[in-house]
Every structure is written in structure tokens, then in C-alpha cells.
Amino acid sequence: MSIVYKKIIYFFTICLLLTGCTSGENKAKIAQSNDVEEGINDRDVNQSIAEEAEKKVVNWDEVTGAVAVTIDHKLLLAFKVKQFDKFHLNKIEKKVKDKLKKEFPDYKPVVSSDLKIFLETTKLKKKIAKEHITKHQIKKDFKRIKKLSEEQT
């Protein structure tokens, strides 16, 4: 191996090491600055109630999947049911809504078994998880999905 090749390999190794060491620090700084700019903190977009509601509903025999989002003491939960249970959607929706009211009395539940609502709620949840969304935008999307679910009903 000639000296030129050794220098090239050495140069790229140093570049990789420097890039690898600083990328984690930069990501943390960028995330902190985005939180400050957008006004997001864990208190504002805490989704623990939504996750708990999802777990409770998914454990039911009729339900195959659920996704939920909370904001300002409102709980939006969309779920999918087994093919055979689609004949009883209204009954299952009422059961889910009553159960959520009972389990989470501080939250006003909005429940839907519509696939479009399920997909829209999933998108919103992913945005919240990535923290690339402001609290105002979450409220706006929540209202849009709620309005859409009321139109579907």
C-alpha cells in the first residue's frame, strides 16, 4: 500500500470519527431548540392516558387494533374490529365510549370505528411521537379528525 492510500484512509477515518462523535450532540441540541421554538414539552403532549386507553380497548375480543390521542382533557380513540363484529359497530362504539367515560372521568372521549379516522389518528400520533408538531397544530388536527368522525356518523 502506498503512502497516498494510507493518507486517504487515515483522512476518511478521522472524518468518520468526528462526524460520529458530534452527530448525537447536534441532534440533542436541535431537539432542545425545536422544543423551545415550538413550545413543546412533555407536560403539554403527555400521551400516557391515550396509551392506557389503547391497551384497555385492544384487549377486547372484538377489537383488532386501537390508536388514541389526548389533548386538553379530550381523548380521541379510533379502533378496528374483526370482520364478523362489523355488524355490531354501533353497539361496540357505545360500549367503548361508556368504558372510557368510566375509566377516565376527566377526559371527554371521542370514539370511532371508521377506518379513515383510524388512519388519521395514527398519523397524528406519529407526528406527536416525533415531536415535530406544536400544541396548536395538535389541537387543530384533533378538531379536524373529530369533525370528520361526526360527519361519518
mmCIF file of C-alpha atoms in Angstrom:
data_model
loop_
_atom_site.group_PDB
_atom_site.id
_atom_site.type_symbol
_atom_site.label_atom_id
_atom_site.label_comp_id
_atom_site.label_asym_id
_atom_site.label_seq_id
_atom_site.Cartn_x
_atom_site.Cartn_y
_atom_site.Cartn_z
ATOM 1 C CA MET A 1 0.000 0.000 0.000
ATOM 2 C CA SER A 2 1.420 3.347 -0.920
ATOM 3 C CA ILE A 3 1.592 6.372 1.318
ATOM 4 C CA VAL A 4 -1.126 8.163 -0.683
ATOM 5 C CA TYR A 5 -3.645 5.380 0.005
ATOM 6 C CA LYS A 6 -2.712 5.358 3.694
ATOM 7 C CA LYS A 7 -3.267 9.123 3.919
ATOM 8 C CA ILE A 8 -6.647 8.847 2.171
ATOM 9 C CA ILE A 9 -7.783 6.050 4.512
ATOM 10 C CA TYR A 10 -6.474 7.989 7.514
ATOM 11 C CA PHE A 11 -8.315 11.141 6.371
ATOM 12 C CA PHE A 12 -11.653 9.340 5.887
ATOM 13 C CA THR A 13 -11.273 7.533 9.223
ATOM 14 C CA ILE A 14 -10.768 10.849 11.026
ATOM 15 C CA CYS A 15 -13.763 12.370 9.211
ATOM 16 C CA LEU A 16 -15.973 9.427 10.162
ATOM 17 C CA LEU A 17 -14.879 9.571 13.787
ATOM 18 C CA LEU A 18 -15.500 13.309 14.034
ATOM 19 C CA THR A 19 -18.880 13.040 12.324
ATOM 20 C CA GLY A 20 -19.954 10.117 14.500
ATOM 21 C CA CYS A 21 -18.951 11.807 17.735
ATOM 22 C CA THR A 22 -20.706 15.086 17.052
ATOM 23 C CA SER A 23 -23.945 13.903 15.455
ATOM 24 C CA GLY A 24 -25.507 12.811 18.773
ATOM 25 C CA GLU A 25 -24.678 16.118 20.417
ATOM 26 C CA ASN A 26 -26.090 18.087 17.482
ATOM 27 C CA LYS A 27 -29.307 16.074 17.451
ATOM 28 C CA ALA A 28 -29.816 16.727 21.159
ATOM 29 C CA LYS A 29 -29.187 20.450 20.679
ATOM 30 C CA ILE A 30 -31.508 20.608 17.675
ATOM 31 C CA ALA A 31 -34.257 18.783 19.579
ATOM 32 C CA GLN A 32 -33.888 21.170 22.519
ATOM 33 C CA SER A 33 -34.005 24.224 20.285
ATOM 34 C CA ASN A 34 -37.086 22.900 18.440
ATOM 35 C CA ASP A 35 -38.845 22.323 21.760
ATOM 36 C CA VAL A 36 -38.146 25.890 22.808
ATOM 37 C CA GLU A 37 -39.214 27.320 19.456
ATOM 38 C CA GLU A 38 -42.416 25.314 19.214
ATOM 39 C CA GLY A 39 -43.313 25.411 22.882
ATOM 40 C CA ILE A 40 -43.473 21.629 23.248
ATOM 41 C CA ASN A 41 -42.648 19.867 26.445
ATOM 42 C CA ASP A 42 -43.695 16.526 27.922
ATOM 43 C CA ARG A 43 -46.378 18.154 30.047
ATOM 44 C CA ASP A 44 -48.152 19.588 27.000
ATOM 45 C CA VAL A 45 -48.338 16.438 24.898
ATOM 46 C CA ASN A 46 -48.358 13.684 27.503
ATOM 47 C CA GLN A 47 -49.960 10.684 25.848
ATOM 48 C CA SER A 48 -49.951 8.256 28.794
ATOM 49 C CA ILE A 49 -53.756 8.333 29.101
ATOM 50 C CA ALA A 50 -54.075 7.637 25.377
ATOM 51 C CA GLU A 51 -51.691 4.693 25.615
ATOM 52 C CA GLU A 52 -53.554 3.307 28.606
ATOM 53 C CA ALA A 53 -56.893 3.633 26.784
ATOM 54 C CA GLU A 54 -55.436 1.849 23.740
ATOM 55 C CA LYS A 55 -54.232 -1.057 25.885
ATOM 56 C CA LYS A 56 -57.621 -1.435 27.553
ATOM 57 C CA VAL A 57 -59.549 -1.461 24.277
ATOM 58 C CA VAL A 58 -57.132 -3.694 22.359
ATOM 59 C CA ASN A 59 -57.575 -6.426 24.968
ATOM 60 C CA TRP A 60 -61.230 -6.850 23.999
ATOM 61 C CA ASP A 61 -62.126 -9.821 21.826
ATOM 62 C CA GLU A 62 -63.917 -7.754 19.188
ATOM 63 C CA VAL A 63 -61.090 -5.247 18.693
ATOM 64 C CA THR A 64 -58.058 -5.933 16.485
ATOM 65 C CA GLY A 65 -56.333 -2.560 16.822
ATOM 66 C CA ALA A 66 -56.686 0.800 18.503
ATOM 67 C CA VAL A 67 -54.982 4.180 18.408
ATOM 68 C CA ALA A 68 -55.608 7.132 20.700
ATOM 69 C CA VAL A 69 -54.510 10.745 21.194
ATOM 70 C CA THR A 70 -55.226 13.147 24.043
ATOM 71 C CA ILE A 71 -55.145 16.925 24.207
ATOM 72 C CA ASP A 72 -56.758 19.308 26.694
ATOM 73 C CA HIS A 73 -58.728 16.600 28.531
ATOM 74 C CA LYS A 74 -60.163 15.227 25.302
ATOM 75 C CA LEU A 75 -59.499 11.654 24.251
ATOM 76 C CA LEU A 76 -59.749 10.587 20.614
ATOM 77 C CA LEU A 77 -59.775 6.823 20.167
ATOM 78 C CA ALA A 78 -60.180 5.001 16.876
ATOM 79 C CA PHE A 79 -60.310 1.235 16.670
ATOM 80 C CA LYS A 80 -60.676 -1.623 14.208
ATOM 81 C CA VAL A 81 -62.866 -4.656 14.790
ATOM 82 C CA LYS A 82 -62.880 -8.208 13.476
ATOM 83 C CA GLN A 83 -64.753 -8.756 10.223
ATOM 84 C CA PHE A 84 -67.664 -10.604 11.842
ATOM 85 C CA ASP A 85 -68.122 -7.921 14.526
ATOM 86 C CA LYS A 86 -68.663 -5.170 11.935
ATOM 87 C CA PHE A 87 -72.363 -5.972 12.128
ATOM 88 C CA HIS A 88 -72.351 -4.636 15.699
ATOM 89 C CA LEU A 89 -70.267 -1.453 15.251
ATOM 90 C CA ASN A 90 -72.727 0.927 16.908
ATOM 91 C CA LYS A 91 -73.065 -1.352 19.908
ATOM 92 C CA ILE A 92 -69.274 -1.759 20.222
ATOM 93 C CA GLU A 93 -68.679 2.011 19.825
ATOM 94 C CA LYS A 94 -71.171 2.736 22.591
ATOM 95 C CA LYS A 95 -69.541 0.106 24.802
ATOM 96 C CA VAL A 96 -66.074 1.597 24.192
ATOM 97 C CA LYS A 97 -67.275 5.163 24.818
ATOM 98 C CA ASP A 98 -69.045 4.175 28.073
ATOM 99 C CA LYS A 99 -65.975 2.263 29.255
ATOM 100 C CA LEU A 100 -63.683 5.216 28.523
ATOM 101 C CA LYS A 101 -66.013 7.647 30.318
ATOM 102 C CA LYS A 102 -65.953 5.359 33.325
ATOM 103 C CA GLU A 103 -62.186 4.725 33.273
ATOM 104 C CA PHE A 104 -61.144 8.313 32.503
ATOM 105 C CA PRO A 105 -63.791 10.633 34.000
ATOM 106 C CA ASP A 106 -61.619 13.738 33.487
ATOM 107 C CA TYR A 107 -61.496 13.169 29.727
ATOM 108 C CA LYS A 108 -64.208 13.642 27.124
ATOM 109 C CA PRO A 109 -63.952 10.652 24.758
ATOM 110 C CA VAL A 110 -64.489 10.771 21.008
ATOM 111 C CA VAL A 111 -64.738 7.216 19.686
ATOM 112 C CA SER A 112 -64.833 5.940 16.118
ATOM 113 C CA SER A 113 -64.560 2.612 14.356
ATOM 114 C CA ASP A 114 -64.202 4.214 10.920
ATOM 115 C CA LEU A 115 -61.013 3.226 9.080
ATOM 116 C CA LYS A 116 -60.346 6.770 7.835
ATOM 117 C CA ILE A 117 -60.491 8.104 11.399
ATOM 118 C CA PHE A 118 -58.180 5.288 12.471
ATOM 119 C CA LEU A 119 -55.644 6.251 9.793
ATOM 120 C CA GLU A 120 -55.854 9.996 10.528
ATOM 121 C CA THR A 121 -55.431 9.381 14.260
ATOM 122 C CA THR A 122 -52.434 7.153 13.558
ATOM 123 C CA LYS A 123 -50.827 9.952 11.501
ATOM 124 C CA LEU A 124 -51.414 12.451 14.305
ATOM 125 C CA LYS A 125 -49.979 10.081 16.887
ATOM 126 C CA LYS A 126 -46.838 9.597 14.781
ATOM 127 C CA LYS A 127 -46.401 13.370 14.455
ATOM 128 C CA ILE A 128 -46.711 13.743 18.232
ATOM 129 C CA ALA A 129 -44.236 10.916 18.826
ATOM 130 C CA LYS A 130 -41.672 12.590 16.569
ATOM 131 C CA GLU A 131 -42.327 15.918 18.344
ATOM 132 C CA HIS A 132 -42.402 17.814 15.056
ATOM 133 C CA ILE A 133 -45.731 19.417 15.845
ATOM 134 C CA THR A 134 -46.885 22.286 18.019
ATOM 135 C CA LYS A 135 -49.630 22.033 20.611
ATOM 136 C CA HIS A 136 -51.712 24.381 18.473
ATOM 137 C CA GLN A 137 -51.293 22.099 15.454
ATOM 138 C CA ILE A 138 -52.277 19.061 17.571
ATOM 139 C CA LYS A 139 -55.471 20.853 18.626
ATOM 140 C CA LYS A 140 -56.198 21.806 15.014
ATOM 141 C CA ASP A 141 -55.705 18.234 13.747
ATOM 142 C CA PHE A 142 -57.723 16.867 16.669
ATOM 143 C CA LYS A 143 -60.653 19.133 15.792
ATOM 144 C CA ARG A 144 -60.416 18.177 12.122
ATOM 145 C CA ILE A 145 -60.478 14.458 12.930
ATOM 146 C CA LYS A 146 -63.318 14.929 15.418
ATOM 147 C CA LYS A 147 -65.342 16.830 12.820
ATOM 148 C CA LEU A 148 -64.611 14.117 10.277
ATOM 149 C CA SER A 149 -65.800 11.429 12.690
ATOM 150 C CA GLU A 150 -69.032 13.330 13.315
ATOM 151 C CA GLU A 151 -69.625 13.569 9.564
ATOM 152 C CA GLN A 152 -69.088 9.827 9.192
ATOM 153 C CA THR A 153 -71.653 9.058 11.888
#
